[in-house]
Coordinates of C-alpha atoms in Angstrom, one line a residue:
X1 CA 162.3 42.8 134.7
X2 CA 161.7 45.2 131.8
X3 CA 165.1 47.8 131.1
X4 CA 162.8 50.4 129.3
X5 CA 160.4 51.1 132.4
X6 CA 162.6 51.3 135.3
X7 CA 161.7 53.7 137.7
X8 CA 163.0 54.4 140.6
X9 CA 159.7 56.7 142.1
X10 CA 157.8 52.9 142.1
X11 CA 160.6 51.3 144.0
X12 CA 161.1 51.8 148.4
X13 CA 164.1 51.1 150.7
X14 CA 162.6 47.5 152.4
X15 CA 165.0 46.9 154.5
X16 CA 169.3 45.3 155.0
X17 CA 171.4 43.4 156.3
X18 CA 175.3 42.9 156.8
X19 CA 175.6 41.8 153.0
X20 CA 172.6 43.2 150.8
X21 CA 170.0 45.7 150.3
X22 CA 166.5 44.7 149.9
X23 CA 163.9 47.6 147.9
X24 CA 160.0 46.8 147.5
X25 CA 158.0 47.6 144.1
X26 CA 155.0 49.9 145.2
X27 CA 152.8 47.8 142.8
X28 CA 153.8 44.6 142.3
X29 CA 154.1 41.9 144.9
X30 CA 158.5 41.7 144.1
X31 CA 161.7 43.2 145.5
X32 CA 165.0 43.7 144.5
X33 CA 168.1 42.2 146.4
X34 CA 171.5 44.7 146.2
X35 CA 174.9 43.6 147.0
X36 CA 176.7 45.7 149.5
X37 CA 180.6 46.3 150.2
X38 CA 183.0 48.2 151.9
X39 CA 183.8 51.6 150.4
X40 CA 187.4 50.1 149.4
X41 CA 186.2 46.6 148.5
X42 CA 184.8 46.6 145.2
X43 CA 184.3 43.8 143.1
X44 CA 184.2 43.2 139.3
X45 CA 181.4 43.0 137.6
X46 CA 181.7 39.3 136.8
X47 CA 182.3 38.6 140.8
X48 CA 179.4 39.9 141.5
X49 CA 177.3 37.7 138.9
X50 CA 178.9 34.2 140.2
X51 CA 178.2 35.4 144.0
X52 CA 174.9 36.3 142.9
X53 CA 174.3 32.8 140.5
X54 CA 176.0 31.4 143.6
X55 CA 173.4 32.6 146.2
X56 CA 170.3 31.3 143.6
X57 CA 172.2 27.7 142.8
X58 CA 172.6 27.0 146.9
X59 CA 169.0 28.1 147.0
X60 CA 167.8 25.7 143.7
X61 CA 170.1 22.7 144.6
X62 CA 170.7 22.4 148.3
X63 CA 168.2 24.5 150.6
X64 CA 165.2 23.6 148.6
X65 CA 165.7 19.7 148.5
X66 CA 166.8 19.7 152.1
X67 CA 163.8 22.3 153.4
X68 CA 160.8 21.8 150.4
X69 CA 160.0 23.2 147.2
X70 CA 157.1 26.0 148.8
X71 CA 159.6 27.2 151.4
X72 CA 162.0 27.8 149.5
X73 CA 162.0 31.0 146.7
X74 CA 164.9 31.4 144.8
X75 CA 164.7 34.2 142.7
X76 CA 166.8 34.6 139.5
X77 CA 169.5 37.2 138.7
X78 CA 168.8 40.6 136.8
X79 CA 170.6 43.3 134.5
X80 CA 169.3 46.7 135.5
X81 CA 169.9 49.7 134.0
X82 CA 172.9 51.6 135.5
X83 CA 171.0 55.2 136.1
X84 CA 168.2 53.6 137.9
X85 CA 170.5 51.5 140.0
X86 CA 172.5 55.1 140.6
X87 CA 169.3 57.0 141.6
X88 CA 167.4 54.9 143.2
X89 CA 170.5 54.6 145.5
X90 CA 170.2 58.2 145.9
X91 CA 166.7 58.2 146.5
X92 CA 166.5 55.5 149.2
X93 CA 170.2 56.8 151.1
X94 CA 168.3 58.8 153.9
X95 CA 165.7 56.1 154.6
X96 CA 168.9 53.6 155.1
X97 CA 170.1 53.1 159.3
X98 CA 173.1 55.1 160.3
X99 CA 174.7 51.8 161.7
X100 CA 174.2 50.4 158.0
X101 CA 175.8 52.7 156.1
X102 CA 179.1 51.8 156.5
X103 CA 179.4 49.5 153.5
X104 CA 177.5 51.0 149.9
X105 CA 175.1 49.6 147.4
X106 CA 176.9 48.1 144.5
X107 CA 176.4 50.4 141.6
X108 CA 178.6 49.7 139.2
X109 CA 178.1 46.5 138.4
X110 CA 173.8 46.7 137.5
X111 CA 173.2 43.2 138.9
X112 CA 170.7 42.2 141.1
X113 CA 168.2 39.1 142.7
X114 CA 164.4 39.5 142.1
X115 CA 162.3 37.8 144.5
X116 CA 159.1 37.6 145.8
X117 CA 158.2 40.5 148.3
X118 CA 157.5 37.7 151.2
X119 CA 155.6 40.1 153.1
X120 CA 153.2 40.3 151.0
X121 CA 151.0 36.9 149.2
X122 CA 153.3 35.0 147.4
X123 CA 150.7 34.0 145.4
X124 CA 149.3 37.4 143.5
X125 CA 151.8 39.3 141.5
X126 CA 150.2 42.5 142.3
X127 CA 149.2 43.9 145.5
X128 CA 145.8 43.0 146.8
X129 CA 143.2 45.2 149.2
X130 CA 142.8 42.7 151.9
X131 CA 144.7 43.4 154.6
X132 CA 147.9 40.8 154.8
X133 CA 150.5 40.2 157.9
X134 CA 153.5 39.1 158.0
X135 CA 155.6 37.8 160.8
X136 CA 159.4 37.1 160.5
X137 CA 161.4 35.2 162.7
X138 CA 164.7 34.2 163.1
X139 CA 165.0 31.4 165.3
X140 CA 168.9 31.2 165.4
X141 CA 170.2 27.0 166.5
X142 CA 167.5 25.0 168.0
X143 CA 170.1 22.4 169.9
X144 CA 173.0 22.3 172.3
X145 CA 176.3 20.7 171.0
X146 CA 176.6 17.0 171.5
X147 CA 179.9 16.4 170.1
X148 CA 182.9 15.0 172.0
X149 CA 185.3 17.6 170.6
X150 CA 183.9 20.5 173.2
X151 CA 185.8 21.3 175.4
X152 CA 183.9 23.4 177.5
X153 CA 181.0 21.5 179.8
X154 CA 179.4 25.0 179.8
X155 CA 178.4 24.7 176.3
X156 CA 176.8 21.3 177.1
X157 CA 174.3 23.1 179.1
X158 CA 173.6 26.6 177.9
X159 CA 172.7 27.6 174.4
X160 CA 174.8 29.4 172.1
X161 CA 171.9 31.8 171.9
X162 CA 171.3 32.9 175.6
X163 CA 175.4 32.5 176.0
X164 CA 175.8 35.5 173.6
X165 CA 173.3 37.4 174.7
X166 CA 175.3 38.3 178.3
X167 CA 178.0 39.3 175.7
X168 CA 176.1 41.3 173.2
X169 CA 174.4 43.5 176.5
X170 CA 178.0 44.0 177.3
X171 CA 178.9 45.3 174.5
X172 CA 176.4 47.7 174.5
X173 CA 174.9 45.5 171.0
X174 CA 171.3 45.7 173.1
X175 CA 170.0 47.3 176.1
X176 CA 168.4 44.0 177.6
X177 CA 169.2 40.2 177.7
X178 CA 166.1 38.4 175.9
X179 CA 164.1 35.6 177.3
X180 CA 163.8 33.9 174.3
X181 CA 165.7 30.4 174.3
X182 CA 165.8 28.6 170.8
X183 CA 165.4 25.4 172.8
X184 CA 162.0 26.7 173.9
X185 CA 160.7 27.6 170.7
X186 CA 162.0 23.9 168.5
X187 CA 160.7 22.0 171.7
X188 CA 157.7 21.3 170.1
X189 CA 155.9 21.6 173.5
X190 CA 153.3 24.6 173.2
X191 CA 153.5 25.2 176.3
X192 CA 157.5 26.0 175.6
X193 CA 156.5 27.4 172.2
X194 CA 153.9 30.1 173.5
X195 CA 156.6 31.3 176.0
X196 CA 159.6 31.8 173.3
X197 CA 157.4 33.5 171.2
X198 CA 156.1 35.6 173.9
X199 CA 160.0 36.2 175.2
X200 CA 160.3 37.9 171.4
X201 CA 157.6 40.3 171.2
X202 CA 159.1 41.4 174.5
X203 CA 162.3 41.6 173.3
X204 CA 162.7 41.7 169.5
X205 CA 165.9 42.5 168.9
X206 CA 166.9 41.6 165.2
X207 CA 165.1 38.3 165.8
X208 CA 161.5 39.5 165.4
X209 CA 159.7 42.0 162.9
X210 CA 155.9 42.3 162.1
X211 CA 154.8 43.9 158.3
X212 CA 151.3 45.0 157.7
X213 CA 150.7 45.0 153.8
X214 CA 154.5 45.6 153.6
X215 CA 155.5 47.6 156.3
X216 CA 157.2 47.6 159.0
X217 CA 154.6 47.8 162.7
X218 CA 156.5 46.1 164.3
X219 CA 160.5 45.1 165.4
X220 CA 163.8 46.8 165.2
X221 CA 164.2 49.0 161.9
X222 CA 167.8 50.0 163.3
X223 CA 169.3 47.9 166.6
X224 CA 168.2 50.1 169.7
X225 CA 164.8 51.7 167.7
X226 CA 161.5 49.5 168.3
X227 CA 159.4 50.4 165.7
X228 CA 156.4 50.3 167.9
X229 CA 155.7 49.1 171.2
X230 CA 152.9 46.0 171.8
X231 CA 149.9 48.5 172.6
X232 CA 150.0 49.9 168.9
X233 CA 150.6 46.0 167.5
X234 CA 147.5 44.9 169.7
X235 CA 146.2 48.4 167.9
X236 CA 147.3 46.9 164.0
X237 CA 146.4 43.8 164.8
X238 CA 142.8 43.8 165.6
X239 CA 141.1 43.2 162.1
X240 CA 143.4 39.8 162.4
X241 CA 141.9 38.8 165.7
X242 CA 139.7 41.2 167.0
X243 CA 139.2 39.7 171.1
X244 CA 136.3 37.0 171.1
X245 CA 135.2 38.5 174.7
X246 CA 133.9 41.6 172.8
X247 CA 136.5 43.6 174.5
X248 CA 137.6 46.6 172.3
X249 CA 140.3 48.7 174.2
X250 CA 142.7 48.8 177.3
X251 CA 145.4 46.5 179.0
X252 CA 142.7 43.1 178.7
X253 CA 142.2 43.6 175.0
X254 CA 146.1 43.9 174.1
X255 CA 147.1 40.5 176.0
X256 CA 144.0 39.0 174.1
X257 CA 144.9 40.3 170.9
X258 CA 148.7 39.3 171.7
X259 CA 147.8 35.2 172.7
X260 CA 145.8 35.0 170.0
X261 CA 148.5 35.9 168.1
X262 CA 151.1 33.8 169.8
X263 CA 148.7 30.6 169.6
X264 CA 148.1 31.4 165.4
X265 CA 152.0 31.4 164.8
X266 CA 152.8 28.3 166.5
X267 CA 150.1 26.6 164.7
X268 CA 151.3 27.6 161.6
X269 CA 155.0 26.7 162.6
X270 CA 153.7 23.2 163.6
X271 CA 151.8 22.6 160.3
X272 CA 153.3 20.3 157.7
X273 CA 152.2 21.6 153.9
X274 CA 155.4 20.4 151.5
X275 CA 157.9 17.9 151.7
X276 CA 161.9 18.1 151.6
X277 CA 164.7 15.8 152.2
X278 CA 165.7 16.8 154.8
X279 CA 164.7 13.2 156.4
X280 CA 167.7 12.1 154.4
X281 CA 169.4 13.2 157.4
X282 CA 168.9 10.6 160.6
X283 CA 170.8 12.2 162.9
X284 CA 170.4 10.5 166.1
X285 CA 168.5 12.1 169.4
X286 CA 171.5 13.1 171.2
X287 CA 172.3 16.1 173.5
X288 CA 170.2 17.9 176.5
X289 CA 166.7 19.1 174.8
X290 CA 166.1 22.0 177.5
X291 CA 168.9 25.0 178.2
X292 CA 169.7 25.5 181.4
X293 CA 169.4 29.4 181.2
X294 CA 166.2 29.5 179.8
X295 CA 164.3 32.0 181.8
X296 CA 161.1 29.2 181.5
X297 CA 163.2 26.3 182.6
X298 CA 164.6 28.3 185.5
X299 CA 161.3 29.6 186.9
X300 CA 159.4 26.1 187.2
X301 CA 163.1 24.9 188.3
X302 CA 162.5 27.6 191.1
X303 CA 159.1 26.6 191.7
X304 CA 159.7 22.6 192.2
X305 CA 158.6 21.9 188.7
X306 CA 160.2 20.1 185.6
X307 CA 160.5 21.4 181.9
X308 CA 158.3 20.0 179.8
X309 CA 161.5 18.8 177.5
X310 CA 159.7 17.8 174.4
X311 CA 156.9 16.6 172.9
X312 CA 158.1 16.6 169.4
X313 CA 157.9 18.6 166.0
X314 CA 156.4 17.3 163.2
X315 CA 158.3 15.6 160.6
X316 CA 156.9 17.8 157.6
X317 CA 157.1 20.9 159.8
X318 CA 159.5 23.5 158.7
X319 CA 161.0 23.6 162.4
X320 CA 161.7 19.8 162.1
X321 CA 163.6 20.6 158.6
X322 CA 165.4 23.8 160.0
X323 CA 166.5 21.6 162.9
X324 CA 168.3 18.7 161.1
X325 CA 169.9 20.8 158.3
X326 CA 171.3 22.8 161.7
X327 CA 172.4 19.4 162.7
X328 CA 174.8 19.2 159.9
X329 CA 177.4 20.6 163.0
X330 CA 177.8 17.4 164.2
X331 CA 181.6 18.2 165.6
X332 CA 180.8 22.0 167.2
X333 CA 183.5 24.7 165.8
X334 CA 186.4 23.1 168.0
X335 CA 185.7 20.1 166.4
X336 CA 185.5 21.6 162.9
X337 CA 188.6 24.0 163.0
X338 CA 191.3 21.3 162.9
X339 CA 189.9 20.4 160.2
X340 CA 189.6 23.5 158.4
X341 CA 193.4 23.9 159.1
X342 CA 193.6 20.9 157.2
X343 CA 192.0 21.8 154.3
X344 CA 194.1 25.2 154.8
X345 CA 197.0 23.6 154.3
X346 CA 196.1 21.5 151.5
X347 CA 195.3 24.7 149.5
X348 CA 198.8 26.2 150.5
X349 CA 200.5 23.3 148.5
X350 CA 198.1 23.0 145.7
X351 CA 195.9 26.2 145.2
X352 CA 195.2 25.0 142.0
X353 CA 191.8 22.6 143.6
X354 CA 190.5 25.2 145.5
X355 CA 187.9 24.9 142.4
X356 CA 187.8 21.4 142.3
X357 CA 187.1 21.0 146.1
X358 CA 184.0 23.5 144.8
X359 CA 184.3 25.7 148.2
X360 CA 183.2 28.9 145.9
X361 CA 180.7 26.6 144.1
X362 CA 179.5 25.3 141.9
X363 CA 177.0 24.3 144.0
X364 CA 174.8 21.9 142.2
X365 CA 173.7 18.1 142.9
X366 CA 177.0 16.6 143.1
X367 CA 177.7 19.1 146.6
X368 CA 174.8 18.2 147.7
X369 CA 174.9 14.3 148.1
X370 CA 178.1 14.7 149.5
X371 CA 176.6 16.4 152.3
X372 CA 174.3 13.6 152.7
X373 CA 177.4 11.7 154.0
X374 CA 176.9 11.8 157.8
X375 CA 180.1 9.7 159.1
X376 CA 181.9 10.8 161.9
X377 CA 185.3 8.6 161.5
X378 CA 188.6 10.7 160.5
X379 CA 190.5 8.8 158.0
X380 CA 192.7 11.8 158.1
X381 CA 192.0 12.6 154.3
X382 CA 191.4 15.8 152.6
X383 CA 188.3 14.7 151.8
X384 CA 187.0 14.4 155.1
X385 CA 188.0 17.8 156.8
X386 CA 186.3 18.8 153.6
X387 CA 182.7 17.9 153.7
X388 CA 182.6 18.4 157.3
X389 CA 183.8 21.5 156.7
X390 CA 181.0 22.2 153.8
X391 CA 178.6 20.6 156.3
X392 CA 179.4 23.0 158.8
X393 CA 178.5 25.6 156.1
X394 CA 175.2 25.0 155.6
X395 CA 174.6 24.2 159.1
X396 CA 175.3 27.7 160.0
X397 CA 173.1 29.1 157.0
X398 CA 170.5 26.8 158.7
X399 CA 171.1 28.5 162.1
X400 CA 170.9 32.0 160.5
X401 CA 168.0 32.1 158.6
X402 CA 164.9 33.3 158.7
X403 CA 161.2 31.8 158.4
X404 CA 158.3 34.2 157.0
X405 CA 154.6 33.5 158.1
X406 CA 152.0 35.3 155.5
X407 CA 148.3 35.5 157.2
X408 CA 145.1 36.8 156.2
X409 CA 141.8 37.2 155.9
X410 CA 140.1 34.1 154.2
X411 CA 138.1 34.4 151.4
X412 CA 135.1 31.9 151.1
X413 CA 134.7 30.9 147.7
X414 CA 137.9 32.2 146.3
X415 CA 139.0 29.4 144.2
X416 CA 142.4 31.2 143.3
X417 CA 143.7 31.5 146.6
X418 CA 145.2 27.6 147.5
X419 CA 146.5 27.6 150.5
X420 CA 146.3 26.2 153.9
X421 CA 143.7 28.0 156.2
X422 CA 144.2 28.1 160.0
X423 CA 141.1 29.3 162.3
X424 CA 141.3 32.0 164.7
X425 CA 139.1 34.2 167.6
X426 CA 137.3 36.0 164.8
X427 CA 137.4 34.5 161.6
X428 CA 140.3 31.6 159.5
X429 CA 143.0 33.0 158.2
X430 CA 144.4 31.7 155.1
X431 CA 148.7 31.3 155.7
X432 CA 151.9 30.5 153.8
X433 CA 155.5 29.9 155.1
X434 CA 158.6 31.0 153.6
X435 CA 162.0 30.5 154.2
X436 CA 164.9 33.5 153.5
X437 CA 168.1 34.6 154.3
X438 CA 169.9 31.1 153.0
X439 CA 173.1 32.8 151.2
X440 CA 175.8 29.8 151.6
X441 CA 177.9 31.1 155.0
X442 CA 181.6 31.7 153.5
X443 CA 184.2 29.1 153.9
X444 CA 186.2 32.4 154.9
X445 CA 184.7 33.2 158.1
X446 CA 185.5 29.6 160.0
X447 CA 188.3 31.5 161.6
X448 CA 186.0 34.1 162.8
X449 CA 183.5 31.9 164.7
X450 CA 185.8 29.9 166.2
X451 CA 187.5 33.2 167.7
X452 CA 183.8 34.4 168.9
X453 CA 183.1 30.9 170.5
X454 CA 185.8 30.8 172.2
X455 CA 185.1 34.6 173.5
X456 CA 180.8 33.8 174.5
X457 CA 181.8 30.8 176.1
X458 CA 184.4 33.1 178.2
X459 CA 182.5 35.7 178.7
X460 CA 179.7 33.7 179.9
X461 CA 181.5 31.1 181.9
X462 CA 183.3 34.2 184.2
X463 CA 181.1 36.8 184.8
X464 CA 177.0 34.9 184.5
X465 CA 178.0 31.6 185.8
X466 CA 180.3 32.7 188.0
X467 CA 178.3 34.9 189.9
X468 CA 175.3 31.7 190.1
X469 CA 178.4 29.9 191.6
X470 CA 178.8 32.8 194.0
X471 CA 175.5 33.1 195.2
X472 CA 174.9 29.5 195.8
X473 CA 177.9 29.5 197.7
X474 CA 176.3 31.3 200.1
X475 CA 172.8 30.3 200.3
X476 CA 175.0 27.5 200.9
X477 CA 176.8 28.5 203.8
X478 CA 173.5 30.2 205.5
X479 CA 171.8 26.7 205.9
X480 CA 174.8 25.6 207.3
X481 CA 175.0 26.7 211.4
X482 CA 171.6 25.2 211.9
X483 CA 171.3 23.6 215.4
X484 CA 168.0 21.3 216.0
X485 CA 165.7 20.5 218.8
X486 CA 163.2 18.2 218.5
X487 CA 160.4 18.6 220.8
X488 CA 158.0 14.9 220.8
X489 CA 154.4 15.3 220.3
X490 CA 151.8 12.3 220.6
X491 CA 148.7 12.3 219.0
X492 CA 145.8 11.1 219.8
X493 CA 145.8 8.5 217.7
X494 CA 149.0 7.3 219.2
X495 CA 151.4 8.1 216.5
X496 CA 154.2 10.1 217.5
X497 CA 155.9 13.5 215.7
X498 CA 157.9 16.2 216.2
X499 CA 158.4 19.6 216.2
X500 CA 161.4 21.7 216.1
X501 CA 163.2 25.3 217.1
X502 CA 166.3 25.6 215.3
X503 CA 169.1 28.5 215.8
X504 CA 171.5 29.8 213.3
X505 CA 171.1 30.9 209.9
X506 CA 169.3 28.0 208.8
X507 CA 165.4 27.1 208.9
X508 CA 165.1 23.4 209.0
X509 CA 161.7 21.6 208.2
X510 CA 159.8 18.9 210.4
X511 CA 161.1 15.3 210.7
X512 CA 158.1 13.3 211.7
X513 CA 158.8 9.9 214.1
X514 CA 156.8 6.8 212.9
X515 CA 154.7 4.8 215.1
X516 CA 158.5 2.2 215.7
X517 CA 160.5 5.3 217.0
X518 CA 163.5 5.2 214.1
X519 CA 163.3 8.7 211.9
X520 CA 162.1 7.4 208.3
X521 CA 162.8 10.8 206.1
X522 CA 164.5 13.2 208.1
X523 CA 164.0 16.2 205.8
X524 CA 166.7 18.5 208.1
X525 CA 169.8 17.7 209.3
X526 CA 172.0 18.8 212.2
X527 CA 174.8 21.4 212.3
X528 CA 177.5 21.7 209.2
X529 CA 175.2 19.7 206.9
X530 CA 172.9 20.1 203.6
X531 CA 169.7 18.7 202.3
X532 CA 170.3 18.4 198.4
X533 CA 166.6 18.6 197.5
X534 CA 166.3 21.8 199.7
X535 CA 169.8 23.1 197.9
X536 CA 168.9 26.7 196.1
X537 CA 169.9 26.5 192.9
X538 CA 170.8 29.9 191.7
X539 CA 169.8 33.8 191.6
X540 CA 166.0 34.4 190.8
X541 CA 165.8 35.7 187.3
X542 CA 162.3 35.5 186.1
X543 CA 159.2 37.0 186.8
X544 CA 155.9 35.8 185.4
X545 CA 154.3 39.4 186.5
X546 CA 154.9 40.8 182.8
X547 CA 151.6 42.2 180.6
X548 CA 152.6 39.1 178.1
X549 CA 152.8 36.1 180.8
X550 CA 149.2 35.5 181.5
X551 CA 149.7 31.8 180.7
X552 CA 152.4 29.8 181.9

């Protein structure tokens, strides 16, 4: 950055999370990322510099190795004029969501991170004139815990995201439960992936945002305020996905455009364009691959169909690599928390060892190599406990990362554009895929994660699952008091069958008697009995009659 030419009017508010705020340059494809702190918890300039440098080093030495060089953009730490930072802070304050203003931008150190603007083309330093679309997806955790340390049986059946949805709605964070389930997106099965992406479009929450030419056009700028509806989104997308059927407006056009967007994103997510070392993490295929709470799975179950479990992610695609890093969480927080306490006891006795243990860095090749040891046999040492703690922190980072997909019309004969190309209904699209939000999760957050996990599971078990059990029990009783009266029917070919009349609450199905005179496969039992196959599986929670659900 050229200090003498810094003008706050050339920068605009881009977005912020819990710990940092980002501004984007109006002309150059770069952003500045500043740390945020509560008003009473300021840090020294040296601490902020070290914090930012740790972020850069972790991305460069760990995540870039795991995910691939082309996917990870580490950036660099820059020092800015303090007057520029103060004026910039004043300029953007009115654009910040109210819910994020509990923390202040760091205006005292002058340090920030300079990164490429991933909502634009990453291969160009200056803004282009061709339209650029960027889809940001926060896929969350893509597997169900397989650890024997899990004490809540529900965690072996329902994924963390689906359980957490109910608690978030109950506490007012979101108004409506999303139909999105990460296991559908990570399945590699196109049918399930399409459903997952459509669900994100229906209820984006903070898991999906769409930018056009660097401006947010869809998603949540704040916790409760969506930027646009699907009709408006389809209007923005027409330059990229104009319907091949010629429809220019109306609900059919909206569905066609959204469907094409979903198909293109799916193709991009399954593409392989970079090599990483996540293959060094040789996890066994463990745990269920279908979440029982997924509306897609429940809908098929109610129709008597089996969920397509798993088509398998291509090993070179970013979703596969991300999932491998997530699965460094081998023990779940329930198994990890006692090991964290072991490290804590050691640090209480030997506080000077914190630096040697690399809890706060440096995040170098030595740190990375220790992550590759996936043995789970606890020898009672601090070294084992520390390794599992560090693996858990990296796994949690991968569970909370965002994937950025940038799309733009392919310019035929443009030698400078070396990006891969994917077909769409209108034309070919050049694309790039990147990952961001790769800050290593803090060591100190582990107790909070342990308490939150218990809170999520307990709430789900006591409310949602208990409600399901009540409905099952009610429907079970409705089938109990059934009296069956069989009436013999002789067909012209001598084949003997039965029809029936029933009394009571239950409804009985037909039984067929073969020529031998013995009932072969009775479909209904006498009073007091129920058929296992016809037992209902819970309340209907999903309807396919929505704007987006025009394909299974």
